[in-house]
Amino acid sequence: MDEPEQVDSVEEYTKVESIFVRHRNALVLRAKFAPIYTDYYLHLMQHGIRHSQELDEMLKDSLAAITLHCVARPWAETVAWTVNLRAPRVNIFVTGSSLEESVTGRLFTEDVREPDRNFFYSQVTAKQWAEPRLSTLEVEGRDPLRWVEQYYAQSEQRPARMFRHDDELFTLVTAQPDCDEEWLAGLDADAAERIQETEETTLLETRRFHFNCGCDLGRILPVLGSWRERMDELFEDADVITVQCPRCAAKYRVTRDML
């Protein structure tokens, strides 16, 4: 007897609720990130990746932020953020797509250019666009949630507030046309968590995300195609080299005969 086809359970995904706040004209994006963080740590273990606690928290917060932001945006967009920090000298990269129901990211800690300020780079792509939409801004501080608020103010041209709560719950509140901006500016973490208790709200939609890059050797090897005529430079005296995925830092062993 054939075994039933395995179907991903909803619990394997982080469910993001999109909630409209009536009379305040604001959009609330909210999710618990335990499923994404579980997959993220399994990924680190699988590929032998270790981060300092500070950088680990920065990357996790950035994964939460871009996930909520993706749900605030149209389905067809793919969003990628890179933050180039002066101290600690690191590039934090995260990307997400509602169509693929995925978010991924990594840290770059080697050969990172040291800027004189901290910079936030955003790239948004969609199939119907001829070119990606790019924006760059200077950000202050070391908290990814505050970077998101600065990004909204400068690049989205509207205010937003982001909060972390207990149990890996995060909330992003973004202004819509005719938003009560005084109310939005006055929110704190407790008030943001209780919006559905204190305000008239409507659940607009629910999207789901999991931590997944989708990379494999089949995608990595074509990138190395230009080295076929210079394999001695690539491999030097080694028979096997390790190549990292630029999106998630997954490690792949590559031999000369693979190229």
mmCIF file of N, CA, C and O in Angstrom, residues 87-140:
data_model
loop_
_atom_site.group_PDB
_atom_site.id
_atom_site.type_symbol
_atom_site.label_atom_id
_atom_site.label_comp_id
_atom_site.label_asym_id
_atom_site.label_seq_id
_atom_site.Cartn_x
_atom_site.Cartn_y
_atom_site.Cartn_z
ATOM 1 N N ALA A 87 31.058 49.139 13.036
ATOM 2 C CA ALA A 87 31.501 48.422 14.233
ATOM 3 C C ALA A 87 30.284 47.758 14.873
ATOM 4 O O ALA A 87 29.357 48.462 15.267
ATOM 5 N N PRO A 88 30.277 46.445 14.954
ATOM 6 C CA PRO A 88 31.310 45.537 14.440
ATOM 7 C C PRO A 88 31.335 45.547 12.915
ATOM 8 O O PRO A 88 30.301 45.773 12.284
ATOM 9 N N ARG A 89 32.518 45.326 12.344
ATOM 10 C CA ARG A 89 32.650 45.349 10.891
ATOM 11 C C ARG A 89 32.007 44.087 10.329
ATOM 12 O O ARG A 89 32.563 42.987 10.408
ATOM 13 N N VAL A 90 30.836 44.255 9.744
ATOM 14 C CA VAL A 90 30.072 43.107 9.258
ATOM 15 C C VAL A 90 29.054 43.583 8.242
ATOM 16 O O VAL A 90 28.600 44.730 8.287
ATOM 17 N N ASN A 91 28.711 42.715 7.311
ATOM 18 C CA ASN A 91 27.567 42.913 6.432
ATOM 19 C C ASN A 91 26.481 41.928 6.839
ATOM 20 O O ASN A 91 26.733 40.720 6.912
ATOM 21 N N ILE A 92 25.299 42.445 7.119
ATOM 22 C CA ILE A 92 24.145 41.614 7.431
ATOM 23 C C ILE A 92 23.259 41.577 6.192
ATOM 24 O O ILE A 92 22.799 42.625 5.725
ATOM 25 N N PHE A 93 23.028 40.376 5.665
ATOM 26 C CA PHE A 93 22.223 40.220 4.453
ATOM 27 C C PHE A 93 20.997 39.376 4.759
ATOM 28 O O PHE A 93 21.107 38.293 5.356
ATOM 29 N N VAL A 94 19.812 39.857 4.358
ATOM 30 C CA VAL A 94 18.578 39.079 4.479
ATOM 31 C C VAL A 94 17.745 39.310 3.225
ATOM 32 O O VAL A 94 17.803 40.381 2.608
ATOM 33 N N THR A 95 16.969 38.306 2.865
ATOM 34 C CA THR A 95 16.090 38.429 1.698
ATOM 35 C C THR A 95 14.845 37.589 1.922
ATOM 36 O O THR A 95 14.901 36.563 2.610
ATOM 37 N N GLY A 96 13.729 38.030 1.350
ATOM 38 C CA GLY A 96 12.481 37.310 1.529
ATOM 39 C C GLY A 96 11.568 37.454 0.330
ATOM 40 O O GLY A 96 11.657 38.426 -0.433
ATOM 41 N N SER A 97 10.677 36.473 0.158
ATOM 42 C CA SER A 97 9.725 36.462 -0.951
ATOM 43 C C SER A 97 8.431 35.818 -0.501
ATOM 44 O O SER A 97 8.441 34.682 -0.006
ATOM 45 N N SER A 98 7.313 36.520 -0.665
ATOM 46 C CA SER A 98 6.012 35.931 -0.343
ATOM 47 C C SER A 98 5.656 34.828 -1.329
ATOM 48 O O SER A 98 5.030 33.835 -0.953
ATOM 49 N N LEU A 99 6.032 34.998 -2.587
ATOM 50 C CA LEU A 99 5.711 33.983 -3.589
ATOM 51 C C LEU A 99 6.372 32.653 -3.252
ATOM 52 O O LEU A 99 5.778 31.584 -3.434
ATOM 53 N N GLU A 100 7.608 32.701 -2.788
ATOM 54 C CA GLU A 100 8.334 31.479 -2.436
ATOM 55 C C GLU A 100 8.116 31.082 -0.980
ATOM 56 O O GLU A 100 8.615 30.038 -0.548
ATOM 57 N N GLU A 101 7.394 31.903 -0.240
ATOM 58 C CA GLU A 101 7.131 31.666 1.180
ATOM 59 C C GLU A 101 8.424 31.417 1.952
ATOM 60 O O GLU A 101 8.498 30.553 2.827
ATOM 61 N N SER A 102 9.452 32.178 1.624
ATOM 62 C CA SER A 102 10.760 31.897 2.221
ATOM 63 C C SER A 102 11.477 33.181 2.613
ATOM 64 O O SER A 102 11.261 34.256 2.051
ATOM 65 N N VAL A 103 12.349 33.021 3.597
ATOM 66 C CA VAL A 103 13.251 34.075 4.020
ATOM 67 C C VAL A 103 14.575 33.410 4.342
ATOM 68 O O VAL A 103 14.623 32.268 4.808
ATOM 69 N N THR A 104 15.663 34.096 4.051
ATOM 70 C CA THR A 104 16.984 33.557 4.372
ATOM 71 C C THR A 104 17.934 34.718 4.599
ATOM 72 O O THR A 104 17.586 35.890 4.366
ATOM 73 N N GLY A 105 19.136 34.394 5.056
ATOM 74 C CA GLY A 105 20.099 35.452 5.297
ATOM 75 C C GLY A 105 21.397 34.898 5.831
ATOM 76 O O GLY A 105 21.521 33.702 6.117
ATOM 77 N N ARG A 106 22.376 35.773 5.961
ATOM 78 C CA ARG A 106 23.693 35.370 6.438
ATOM 79 C C ARG A 106 24.473 36.597 6.882
ATOM 80 O O ARG A 106 24.067 37.747 6.638
ATOM 81 N N LEU A 107 25.620 36.330 7.497
ATOM 82 C CA LEU A 107 26.559 37.371 7.877
ATOM 83 C C LEU A 107 27.816 37.264 7.030
ATOM 84 O O LEU A 107 28.265 36.161 6.712
ATOM 85 N N PHE A 108 28.385 38.403 6.670
ATOM 86 C CA PHE A 108 29.703 38.462 6.039
ATOM 87 C C PHE A 108 30.634 39.154 7.038
ATOM 88 O O PHE A 108 30.440 40.326 7.353
ATOM 89 N N THR A 109 31.628 38.422 7.512
ATOM 90 C CA THR A 109 32.537 38.966 8.515
ATOM 91 C C THR A 109 33.981 39.054 8.032
ATOM 92 O O THR A 109 34.827 39.612 8.735
ATOM 93 N N GLU A 110 34.271 38.505 6.859
ATOM 94 C CA GLU A 110 35.626 38.527 6.320
ATOM 95 C C GLU A 110 35.687 39.420 5.083
ATOM 96 O O GLU A 110 34.770 39.430 4.269
ATOM 97 N N ASP A 111 36.789 40.152 4.966
ATOM 98 C CA ASP A 111 37.018 41.034 3.813
ATOM 99 C C ASP A 111 35.879 42.024 3.629
ATOM 100 O O ASP A 111 35.449 42.317 2.498
ATOM 101 N N VAL A 112 35.345 42.539 4.735
ATOM 102 C CA VAL A 112 34.261 43.510 4.687
ATOM 103 C C VAL A 112 34.842 44.922 4.669
ATOM 104 O O VAL A 112 35.683 45.259 5.508
ATOM 105 N N ARG A 113 34.418 45.715 3.713
ATOM 106 C CA ARG A 113 34.872 47.101 3.643
ATOM 107 C C ARG A 113 34.386 47.859 4.871
ATOM 108 O O ARG A 113 33.232 47.760 5.269
ATOM 109 N N GLU A 114 35.294 48.606 5.492
ATOM 110 C CA GLU A 114 34.915 49.387 6.673
ATOM 111 C C GLU A 114 34.424 50.761 6.243
ATOM 112 O O GLU A 114 35.208 51.590 5.764
ATOM 113 N N PRO A 115 33.133 51.038 6.396
ATOM 114 C CA PRO A 115 32.619 52.353 6.003
ATOM 115 C C PRO A 115 32.863 53.379 7.099
ATOM 116 O O PRO A 115 33.173 53.035 8.243
ATOM 117 N N ASP A 116 32.728 54.649 6.761
ATOM 118 C CA ASP A 116 32.847 55.684 7.792
ATOM 119 C C ASP A 116 31.519 55.886 8.523
ATOM 120 O O ASP A 116 31.463 56.512 9.569
ATOM 121 N N ARG A 117 30.431 55.313 7.954
ATOM 122 C CA ARG A 117 29.109 55.348 8.576
ATOM 123 C C ARG A 117 28.427 54.010 8.309
ATOM 124 O O ARG A 117 28.925 53.207 7.530
ATOM 125 N N ASN A 118 27.298 53.764 8.957
ATOM 126 C CA ASN A 118 26.538 52.544 8.718
ATOM 127 C C ASN A 118 25.550 52.780 7.580
ATOM 128 O O ASN A 118 24.796 53.767 7.608
ATOM 129 N N PHE A 119 25.539 51.862 6.619
ATOM 130 C CA PHE A 119 24.675 52.035 5.459
ATOM 131 C C PHE A 119 23.701 50.865 5.313
ATOM 132 O O PHE A 119 24.060 49.705 5.568
ATOM 133 N N PHE A 120 22.504 51.194 4.891
ATOM 134 C CA PHE A 120 21.418 50.240 4.669
ATOM 135 C C PHE A 120 21.097 50.266 3.176
ATOM 136 O O PHE A 120 20.762 51.308 2.629
ATOM 137 N N TYR A 121 21.208 49.103 2.525
ATOM 138 C CA TYR A 121 20.932 48.991 1.093
ATOM 139 C C TYR A 121 19.705 48.109 0.888
ATOM 140 O O TYR A 121 19.614 47.010 1.441
ATOM 141 N N SER A 122 18.763 48.576 0.085
ATOM 142 C CA SER A 122 17.556 47.813 -0.214
ATOM 143 C C SER A 122 17.456 47.576 -1.714
ATOM 144 O O SER A 122 17.715 48.487 -2.509
ATOM 145 N N GLN A 123 17.092 46.349 -2.084
ATOM 146 C CA GLN A 123 16.832 46.020 -3.485
ATOM 147 C C GLN A 123 15.501 45.268 -3.563
ATOM 148 O O GLN A 123 15.310 44.267 -2.883
ATOM 149 N N VAL A 124 14.604 45.768 -4.401
ATOM 150 C CA VAL A 124 13.290 45.145 -4.576
ATOM 151 C C VAL A 124 13.136 44.775 -6.047
ATOM 152 O O VAL A 124 13.345 45.604 -6.931
ATOM 153 N N THR A 125 12.790 43.513 -6.308
ATOM 154 C CA THR A 125 12.612 43.042 -7.679
ATOM 155 C C THR A 125 11.222 42.441 -7.833
ATOM 156 O O THR A 125 10.620 41.944 -6.885
ATOM 157 N N ALA A 126 10.724 42.493 -9.055
ATOM 158 C CA ALA A 126 9.460 41.851 -9.425
ATOM 159 C C ALA A 126 9.528 41.535 -10.911
ATOM 160 O O ALA A 126 10.202 42.237 -11.684
ATOM 161 N N LYS A 127 8.877 40.457 -11.328
ATOM 162 C CA LYS A 127 8.973 40.005 -12.717
ATOM 163 C C LYS A 127 8.519 41.071 -13.705
ATOM 164 O O LYS A 127 9.016 41.137 -14.834
ATOM 165 N N GLN A 128 7.567 41.896 -13.307
ATOM 166 C CA GLN A 128 7.029 42.879 -14.247
ATOM 167 C C GLN A 128 7.891 44.127 -14.374
ATOM 168 O O GLN A 128 7.616 44.978 -15.204
ATOM 169 N N TRP A 129 8.955 44.213 -13.572
ATOM 170 C CA TRP A 129 9.831 45.376 -13.631
ATOM 171 C C TRP A 129 11.043 45.073 -14.488
ATOM 172 O O TRP A 129 11.633 43.995 -14.406
ATOM 173 N N ALA A 130 11.454 46.048 -15.275
ATOM 174 C CA ALA A 130 12.647 45.868 -16.108
ATOM 175 C C ALA A 130 13.921 45.895 -15.272
ATOM 176 O O ALA A 130 14.888 45.191 -15.571
ATOM 177 N N GLU A 131 13.939 46.697 -14.224
ATOM 178 C CA GLU A 131 15.109 46.844 -13.371
ATOM 179 C C GLU A 131 14.697 46.792 -11.904
ATOM 180 O O GLU A 131 13.576 47.163 -11.553
ATOM 181 N N PRO A 132 15.586 46.320 -11.035
ATOM 182 C CA PRO A 132 15.274 46.357 -9.604
ATOM 183 C C PRO A 132 15.228 47.786 -9.099
ATOM 184 O O PRO A 132 15.842 48.693 -9.666
ATOM 185 N N ARG A 133 14.498 47.985 -8.024
ATOM 186 C CA ARG A 133 14.420 49.287 -7.379
ATOM 187 C C ARG A 133 15.392 49.302 -6.207
ATOM 188 O O ARG A 133 15.308 48.471 -5.312
ATOM 189 N N LEU A 134 16.304 50.258 -6.243
ATOM 190 C CA LEU A 134 17.392 50.321 -5.262
ATOM 191 C C LEU A 134 17.265 51.563 -4.406
ATOM 192 O O LEU A 134 16.845 52.627 -4.891
ATOM 193 N N SER A 135 17.632 51.450 -3.152
ATOM 194 C CA SER A 135 17.711 52.621 -2.291
ATOM 195 C C SER A 135 18.826 52.406 -1.284
ATOM 196 O O SER A 135 19.131 51.277 -0.900
ATOM 197 N N THR A 136 19.445 53.501 -0.880
ATOM 198 C CA THR A 136 20.544 53.478 0.079
ATOM 199 C C THR A 136 20.324 54.580 1.100
ATOM 200 O O THR A 136 19.926 55.691 0.737
ATOM 201 N N LEU A 137 20.554 54.281 2.349
ATOM 202 C CA LEU A 137 20.445 55.307 3.371
ATOM 203 C C LEU A 137 21.441 55.042 4.484
ATOM 204 O O LEU A 137 21.878 53.901 4.682
ATOM 205 N N GLU A 138 21.803 56.089 5.183
ATOM 206 C CA GLU A 138 22.628 55.960 6.374
ATOM 207 C C GLU A 138 21.732 55.656 7.553
ATOM 208 O O GLU A 138 20.658 56.259 7.704
ATOM 209 N N VAL A 139 22.132 54.689 8.383
ATOM 210 C CA VAL A 139 21.341 54.349 9.566
ATOM 211 C C VAL A 139 22.193 54.528 10.818
ATOM 212 O O VAL A 139 23.412 54.445 10.778
ATOM 213 N N GLU A 140 21.511 54.773 11.927
ATOM 214 C CA GLU A 140 22.176 54.992 13.199
ATOM 215 C C GLU A 140 21.846 53.865 14.156
ATOM 216 O O GLU A 140 20.787 53.253 14.090
#
